[in-house]
Amino acid sequence: MASASPAARDQSGAATPPFKTELHAAYVKGLSAKTHTFEHVATEHLRMSGVYWGVAAMATMGRDLRAEMESDTLTEWVLSCQAPSGGFGGNVGHDAHVLYTLSALQILAMGGALDRIDADRVAGYIASLQQHDGSFVGDEWGEVDTRFSYCALSALSILGRLRTGFVDVGRATAFVASCRNFDGGFGCVPGAESHAGQIFCCVGALAIGGALDLLDSELLGWWLAERQCDSGGLNGRPEKQADVCYSWWILSALSIIGKVDWIDSQKLAEFILDCQDGDDGGISDRPGNMADVFHTFFGVAGLSLLGWYDAGSHANFRAIDPVYALPRDLVDEMGLESSTL
């Protein structure tokens, strides 16, 4: 994998900003105190995922989660979001959904607290969401989406219940494969438009299910590489603007299929670094916009997948796993199942 050098200059010849570790850590830690903001209220329903993005960003930056993120307190909050069904909601008192169930398990895994839950109970909830065609609905209301296929398989693997009969993994990967398009990409259901976010979910699900042979890596690699814009950033589909979040969605898929060198890593690293808020910390979707925790995590994760931290003074940083979006050392320690090309 080609690594982007931290000593680069952008297209104007100006030095690329350094990665502002301390500012970003302070930004993430400060989010819990901003309960008075419109953003806090408007994102109440997805608080579980927001907490995951913040914890995962801090973990990737090698921070002490117990000391800086009060991970023990977060564990208690996560447990309070578990529904009677065994799944987890996006916040206390909210309905269970497979999206937030995965986020909850990821938080617990990073906090070393998976032993606090009944794995079979959670796995039973996830199993109840699988349909006859192998797809998964997100919750009791019945929406089908390949995002939910990834979440289900990833969550079951984290629980150690992937191959223990709770779900039909073969049918799950066959459904994902049925969502492949003529351009090599994947959509949310069969026949839906290819989109980078869905592609990560589908490639990740196939990687966990041991079924990467069901995709066309050459054609898919071409489609993903075509997402790089003149700015160096990546977009999610043709004719859209570059956005930092695709530094994760696309790079993770490219990492899994072994084609990160098909894009210009240097230009992408410069784009991510230019999206940093140099005053208050955090990373935005594109230069000059307001930072948020979603793009902060995916910017941090994107630089990790590029190997950017390897070339700088970031010895304490933890490489991120492209399949599970967790620190790679934790994935290895847990023995989580996946394959790459």
Short mmCIF file of C-alpha atoms in Angstrom, two decimals:
data_model
loop_
_atom_site.label_atom_id
_atom_site.label_comp_id
_atom_site.label_asym_id
_atom_site.label_seq_id
_atom_site.Cartn_x
_atom_site.Cartn_y
_atom_site.Cartn_z
CA MET A 1 0.00 0.00 0.00
CA ALA A 2 1.35 3.39 -0.93
CA SER A 3 1.61 5.71 2.05
CA ALA A 4 0.93 9.42 1.80
CA SER A 5 3.71 11.58 3.18
CA PRO A 6 2.85 14.12 5.90
CA ALA A 7 5.42 16.52 4.44
CA ALA A 8 3.37 17.16 1.29
CA ARG A 9 2.26 20.41 -0.30
CA ASP A 10 -1.18 21.02 -1.76
CA GLN A 11 -1.93 22.03 -5.35
CA SER A 12 -1.29 25.71 -4.63
CA GLY A 13 2.18 24.92 -3.33
CA ALA A 14 1.26 25.73 0.28
CA ALA A 15 2.32 23.26 2.93
CA THR A 16 -0.38 20.75 3.81
CA PRO A 17 -1.63 21.35 7.39
CA PRO A 18 -0.28 18.89 9.95
CA PHE A 19 -2.71 16.48 11.57
CA LYS A 20 -4.02 18.30 14.66
CA THR A 21 -4.27 15.41 17.10
CA GLU A 22 -4.79 17.35 20.32
CA LEU A 23 -7.37 19.67 18.79
CA HIS A 24 -9.36 16.74 17.42
CA ALA A 25 -9.24 14.91 20.73
CA ALA A 26 -10.45 18.02 22.56
CA TYR A 27 -13.22 18.46 19.98
CA VAL A 28 -14.52 14.92 20.46
CA LYS A 29 -14.32 15.10 24.25
CA GLY A 30 -16.15 18.43 24.25
CA LEU A 31 -19.18 17.15 22.35
CA SER A 32 -20.79 15.65 25.45
CA ALA A 33 -21.08 19.11 27.01
CA LYS A 34 -22.89 20.67 24.02
CA THR A 35 -26.35 19.50 25.04
CA HIS A 36 -27.81 22.97 24.43
CA THR A 37 -27.10 23.01 20.70
CA PHE A 38 -29.53 22.42 17.87
CA GLU A 39 -27.23 19.71 16.51
CA HIS A 40 -27.43 17.77 19.79
CA VAL A 41 -31.23 17.83 19.84
CA ALA A 42 -31.61 17.06 16.12
CA THR A 43 -29.39 13.97 16.39
CA GLU A 44 -31.02 12.47 19.47
CA HIS A 45 -32.31 9.50 17.47
CA LEU A 46 -28.83 8.44 16.32
CA ARG A 47 -26.88 9.17 19.50
CA MET A 48 -25.57 5.58 19.62
CA SER A 49 -23.84 5.95 16.28
CA GLY A 50 -22.55 9.40 17.24
CA VAL A 51 -20.96 7.96 20.36
CA TYR A 52 -19.41 5.17 18.28
CA TRP A 53 -17.90 7.66 15.82
CA GLY A 54 -16.37 9.64 18.67
CA VAL A 55 -15.03 6.62 20.57
CA ALA A 56 -13.65 5.05 17.38
CA ALA A 57 -11.90 8.29 16.41
CA MET A 58 -10.29 8.48 19.84
CA ALA A 59 -9.33 4.81 19.76
CA THR A 60 -7.71 5.21 16.33
CA MET A 61 -5.75 8.19 17.65
CA GLY A 62 -4.45 5.96 20.43
CA ARG A 63 -6.16 7.81 23.26
CA ASP A 64 -6.99 6.35 26.68
CA LEU A 65 -10.72 5.67 26.40
CA ARG A 66 -11.26 5.12 30.11
CA ALA A 67 -9.52 8.34 31.11
CA GLU A 68 -10.61 10.62 28.27
CA MET A 69 -13.98 9.22 27.19
CA GLU A 70 -15.20 7.78 30.52
CA SER A 71 -15.74 4.46 28.78
CA ASP A 72 -17.12 2.84 31.96
CA THR A 73 -19.88 5.46 32.08
CA LEU A 74 -20.50 5.03 28.35
CA THR A 75 -20.88 1.29 28.89
CA GLU A 76 -23.68 1.86 31.39
CA TRP A 77 -25.40 4.24 28.98
CA VAL A 78 -25.13 1.73 26.12
CA LEU A 79 -26.65 -0.99 28.30
CA SER A 80 -29.52 1.34 29.20
CA CYS A 81 -30.37 1.56 25.49
CA GLN A 82 -31.02 -2.18 25.14
CA ALA A 83 -34.62 -3.01 24.27
CA PRO A 84 -36.62 -6.03 25.54
CA SER A 85 -36.08 -7.65 22.13
CA GLY A 86 -32.34 -7.84 22.81
CA GLY A 87 -31.42 -5.22 20.22
CA PHE A 88 -30.26 -1.68 20.94
CA GLY A 89 -31.89 1.64 20.11
CA GLY A 90 -30.27 4.88 19.10
CA ASN A 91 -30.89 6.36 22.53
CA VAL A 92 -32.54 5.53 25.84
CA GLY A 93 -36.15 4.50 25.30
CA HIS A 94 -35.85 4.28 21.51
CA ASP A 95 -36.86 1.26 19.43
CA ALA A 96 -34.21 -1.32 18.64
CA HIS A 97 -32.59 -1.22 15.19
CA VAL A 98 -29.78 -3.27 13.70
CA LEU A 99 -27.80 -0.09 12.87
CA TYR A 100 -27.64 0.95 16.51
CA THR A 101 -27.18 -2.61 17.68
CA LEU A 102 -23.92 -2.79 15.73
CA SER A 103 -22.81 0.61 17.04
CA ALA A 104 -23.56 -0.52 20.59
CA LEU A 105 -21.50 -3.68 20.18
CA GLN A 106 -18.62 -1.73 18.66
CA ILE A 107 -18.60 0.66 21.63
CA LEU A 108 -18.72 -2.22 24.09
CA ALA A 109 -15.92 -4.02 22.24
CA MET A 110 -13.64 -0.97 22.38
CA GLY A 111 -14.47 -0.56 26.07
CA GLY A 112 -13.75 -4.21 26.84
CA ALA A 113 -17.32 -4.71 28.03
CA LEU A 114 -18.86 -7.30 25.72
CA ASP A 115 -19.09 -9.64 28.71
CA ARG A 116 -21.79 -7.36 30.13
CA ILE A 117 -24.39 -8.56 27.60
CA ASP A 118 -26.14 -11.85 26.81
CA ALA A 119 -24.68 -12.61 23.37
CA ASP A 120 -27.34 -15.19 22.52
CA ARG A 121 -30.13 -12.74 23.32
CA VAL A 122 -28.66 -10.08 21.01
CA ALA A 123 -27.94 -12.67 18.31
CA GLY A 124 -31.53 -13.87 18.56
CA TYR A 125 -32.77 -10.34 17.88
CA ILE A 126 -30.53 -10.08 14.80
CA ALA A 127 -31.65 -13.50 13.57
CA SER A 128 -35.28 -12.37 13.78
CA LEU A 129 -34.53 -9.74 11.14
CA GLN A 130 -33.38 -12.14 8.40
CA GLN A 131 -35.86 -12.70 5.57
CA HIS A 132 -36.44 -15.76 3.40
CA ASP A 133 -34.32 -14.34 0.55
CA GLY A 134 -31.36 -13.85 2.92
CA SER A 135 -31.79 -10.10 3.29
CA PHE A 136 -32.21 -8.32 6.62
CA VAL A 137 -34.76 -5.74 7.68
CA GLY A 138 -33.50 -2.99 9.96
CA ASP A 139 -36.22 -3.32 12.56
CA GLU A 140 -39.78 -4.50 13.07
CA TRP A 141 -41.08 -2.08 10.41
CA GLY A 142 -39.59 -4.07 7.54
CA GLU A 143 -37.23 -1.89 5.49
CA VAL A 144 -34.68 -3.99 3.56
CA ASP A 145 -31.26 -2.51 2.81
CA THR A 146 -27.78 -3.96 2.26
CA ARG A 147 -26.58 -1.73 5.10
CA PHE A 148 -28.52 -4.02 7.38
CA SER A 149 -26.89 -7.12 5.88
CA TYR A 150 -23.47 -5.74 6.80
CA CYS A 151 -24.60 -4.66 10.26
CA ALA A 152 -26.11 -8.07 10.98
CA LEU A 153 -23.07 -10.09 9.89
CA SER A 154 -20.60 -7.73 11.57
CA ALA A 155 -22.58 -7.74 14.81
CA LEU A 156 -22.88 -11.53 14.84
CA SER A 157 -19.15 -11.88 14.25
CA ILE A 158 -18.39 -9.49 17.12
CA LEU A 159 -20.71 -11.58 19.31
CA GLY A 160 -18.97 -14.80 18.25
CA ARG A 161 -22.26 -16.05 16.79
CA LEU A 162 -21.64 -15.83 13.02
CA ARG A 163 -21.32 -19.56 12.35
CA THR A 164 -23.45 -20.98 15.15
CA GLY A 165 -26.75 -21.33 13.34
CA PHE A 166 -28.47 -18.08 14.22
CA VAL A 167 -28.63 -16.91 10.58
CA ASP A 168 -28.05 -18.40 7.14
CA VAL A 169 -24.76 -16.77 6.13
CA GLY A 170 -24.86 -18.29 2.64
CA ARG A 171 -28.27 -16.83 1.87
CA ALA A 172 -27.16 -13.51 3.36
CA THR A 173 -24.17 -13.22 1.03
CA ALA A 174 -26.23 -14.44 -1.95
CA PHE A 175 -28.70 -11.59 -1.37
CA VAL A 176 -25.85 -9.09 -1.21
CA ALA A 177 -24.46 -10.47 -4.48
CA SER A 178 -27.89 -10.03 -6.09
CA CYS A 179 -27.52 -6.27 -5.49
CA ARG A 180 -24.44 -6.07 -7.75
CA ASN A 181 -24.83 -3.81 -10.79
CA PHE A 182 -23.44 -3.80 -14.34
CA ASP A 183 -20.80 -1.24 -13.28
CA GLY A 184 -19.42 -3.54 -10.57
CA GLY A 185 -20.91 -1.53 -7.71
CA PHE A 186 -23.74 -2.36 -5.33
CA GLY A 187 -27.01 -0.73 -4.33
CA CYS A 188 -29.30 -0.94 -1.31
CA VAL A 189 -31.56 -3.54 -2.98
CA PRO A 190 -31.45 -5.41 -6.31
CA GLY A 191 -31.59 -2.90 -9.17
CA ALA A 192 -30.77 0.15 -7.05
CA GLU A 193 -28.05 2.63 -8.06
CA SER A 194 -24.47 1.92 -7.10
CA HIS A 195 -23.31 4.08 -4.20
CA ALA A 196 -20.01 4.09 -2.32
CA GLY A 197 -21.63 3.73 1.10
CA GLN A 198 -23.60 0.71 -0.02
CA ILE A 199 -20.51 -0.72 -1.69
CA PHE A 200 -18.61 -0.70 1.60
CA CYS A 201 -21.53 -2.46 3.28
CA CYS A 202 -21.76 -5.10 0.56
CA VAL A 203 -18.02 -5.69 0.24
CA GLY A 204 -17.71 -5.78 4.04
CA ALA A 205 -20.58 -8.27 4.32
CA LEU A 206 -19.03 -10.49 1.65
CA ALA A 207 -15.66 -10.25 3.41
CA ILE A 208 -17.17 -11.35 6.73
CA GLY A 209 -19.20 -14.07 5.04
CA GLY A 210 -16.19 -15.43 3.15
CA ALA A 211 -17.78 -14.73 -0.23
CA LEU A 212 -15.59 -12.15 -1.98
CA ASP A 213 -15.61 -14.45 -5.00
CA LEU A 214 -19.14 -13.12 -5.67
CA LEU A 215 -17.84 -9.69 -6.74
CA ASP A 216 -15.86 -8.52 -9.77
CA SER A 217 -12.82 -6.90 -8.14
CA GLU A 218 -11.42 -5.41 -11.37
CA LEU A 219 -14.67 -3.74 -12.40
CA LEU A 220 -15.45 -2.65 -8.86
CA GLY A 221 -11.94 -1.29 -8.42
CA TRP A 222 -12.38 0.81 -11.57
CA TRP A 223 -15.71 2.24 -10.33
CA LEU A 224 -14.23 3.12 -6.94
CA ALA A 225 -11.08 4.68 -8.40
CA GLU A 226 -13.25 6.83 -10.69
CA ARG A 227 -14.69 8.50 -7.61
CA GLN A 228 -11.53 10.58 -7.07
CA CYS A 229 -12.15 14.24 -7.96
CA ASP A 230 -9.75 16.98 -9.06
CA SER A 231 -9.56 18.16 -5.43
CA GLY A 232 -8.11 14.79 -4.45
CA GLY A 233 -11.20 13.92 -2.42
CA LEU A 234 -13.61 11.11 -3.23
CA ASN A 235 -17.29 11.30 -4.08
CA GLY A 236 -20.00 8.71 -3.49
CA ARG A 237 -21.31 8.46 -7.05
CA PRO A 238 -20.76 10.16 -10.41
CA GLU A 239 -21.23 13.94 -10.71
CA LYS A 240 -21.26 14.55 -6.95
CA GLN A 241 -18.86 16.66 -4.86
CA ALA A 242 -16.01 15.13 -2.91
CA ASP A 243 -16.75 14.44 0.75
CA VAL A 244 -14.39 13.30 3.51
CA CYS A 245 -16.71 10.48 4.59
CA TYR A 246 -15.96 8.63 1.34
CA SER A 247 -12.35 8.48 2.46
CA TRP A 248 -13.70 5.62 4.56
CA TRP A 249 -16.45 4.11 2.41
CA ILE A 250 -14.25 3.89 -0.69
CA LEU A 251 -10.84 3.28 0.88
CA SER A 252 -12.17 0.45 3.03
CA ALA A 253 -13.59 -1.30 -0.03
CA LEU A 254 -10.39 -0.69 -1.98
CA SER A 255 -8.40 -2.07 0.97
CA ILE A 256 -10.50 -5.23 1.08
CA ILE A 257 -10.07 -5.89 -2.64
CA GLY A 258 -6.39 -4.88 -2.59
CA LYS A 259 -6.55 -1.82 -4.85
CA VAL A 260 -5.76 1.23 -2.70
CA ASP A 261 -2.90 1.99 -5.10
CA TRP A 262 -5.45 2.65 -7.85
CA ILE A 263 -6.05 6.16 -6.44
CA ASP A 264 -3.72 9.06 -5.68
CA SER A 265 -3.18 8.62 -1.94
CA GLN A 266 -1.17 11.81 -1.61
CA LYS A 267 -3.91 14.01 -3.04
CA LEU A 268 -6.55 12.34 -0.89
CA ALA A 269 -4.51 12.84 2.29
CA GLU A 270 -4.11 16.52 1.41
CA PHE A 271 -7.87 16.85 0.90
CA ILE A 272 -8.62 15.30 4.31
CA LEU A 273 -6.05 17.45 6.10
CA ASP A 274 -7.42 20.59 4.42
CA CYS A 275 -10.84 19.76 5.92
CA GLN A 276 -9.57 20.11 9.49
CA ASP A 277 -10.87 22.94 11.68
CA GLY A 278 -7.62 24.58 12.74
CA ASP A 279 -9.25 26.56 15.53
CA ASP A 280 -11.73 24.28 17.26
CA GLY A 281 -10.73 20.82 16.03
CA GLY A 282 -12.74 18.24 14.15
CA ILE A 283 -12.96 17.50 10.44
CA SER A 284 -15.67 18.61 8.01
CA ASP A 285 -17.05 17.16 4.80
CA ARG A 286 -15.01 19.57 2.65
CA PRO A 287 -12.65 22.52 3.25
CA GLY A 288 -14.20 25.52 5.00
CA ASN A 289 -17.33 23.76 6.27
CA MET A 290 -18.31 23.07 9.88
CA ALA A 291 -16.77 20.02 11.50
CA ASP A 292 -18.87 17.19 12.92
CA VAL A 293 -18.10 13.90 14.65
CA PHE A 294 -19.21 11.80 11.65
CA HIS A 295 -16.65 13.33 9.28
CA THR A 296 -14.04 13.57 12.04
CA PHE A 297 -14.07 9.80 12.50
CA PHE A 298 -14.08 9.01 8.79
CA GLY A 299 -11.29 11.50 8.15
CA VAL A 300 -9.18 9.97 10.92
CA ALA A 301 -10.00 6.48 9.61
CA GLY A 302 -9.24 7.43 6.01
CA LEU A 303 -5.76 8.64 6.88
CA SER A 304 -5.21 5.38 8.76
CA LEU A 305 -6.17 3.30 5.71
CA LEU A 306 -3.76 5.38 3.63
CA GLY A 307 -0.94 4.52 6.02
CA TRP A 308 -0.45 8.24 6.61
CA TYR A 309 0.19 7.92 10.35
CA ASP A 310 2.94 5.38 9.68
CA ALA A 311 5.06 8.10 8.11
CA GLY A 312 4.68 10.67 10.90
CA SER A 313 5.25 10.92 14.62
CA HIS A 314 2.13 8.96 15.54
CA ALA A 315 3.58 5.85 17.10
CA ASN A 316 0.67 5.51 19.54
CA PHE A 317 -2.00 5.53 16.82
CA ARG A 318 -3.84 2.28 16.14
CA ALA A 319 -4.41 1.07 12.58
CA ILE A 320 -8.07 0.61 11.71
CA ASP A 321 -9.49 -2.56 10.25
CA PRO A 322 -11.20 -1.94 6.87
CA VAL A 323 -13.90 -4.56 7.45
CA TYR A 324 -14.99 -3.95 11.05
CA ALA A 325 -14.15 -0.24 11.47
CA LEU A 326 -12.45 -1.09 14.77
CA PRO A 327 -8.79 -0.92 15.77
CA ARG A 328 -7.00 -3.74 13.96
CA ASP A 329 -5.26 -4.95 17.11
CA LEU A 330 -8.68 -5.38 18.75
CA VAL A 331 -10.01 -7.25 15.71
CA ASP A 332 -7.01 -9.57 15.86
CA GLU A 333 -7.36 -10.06 19.61
CA MET A 334 -11.03 -10.98 19.22
CA GLY A 335 -10.28 -13.29 16.29
CA LEU A 336 -12.97 -11.72 14.11
CA GLU A 337 -13.57 -13.49 10.80
CA SER A 338 -13.03 -11.77 7.44
CA SER A 339 -11.25 -12.19 4.13
CA THR A 340 -9.48 -9.87 1.72
CA LEU A 341 -8.17 -10.12 -1.82
#
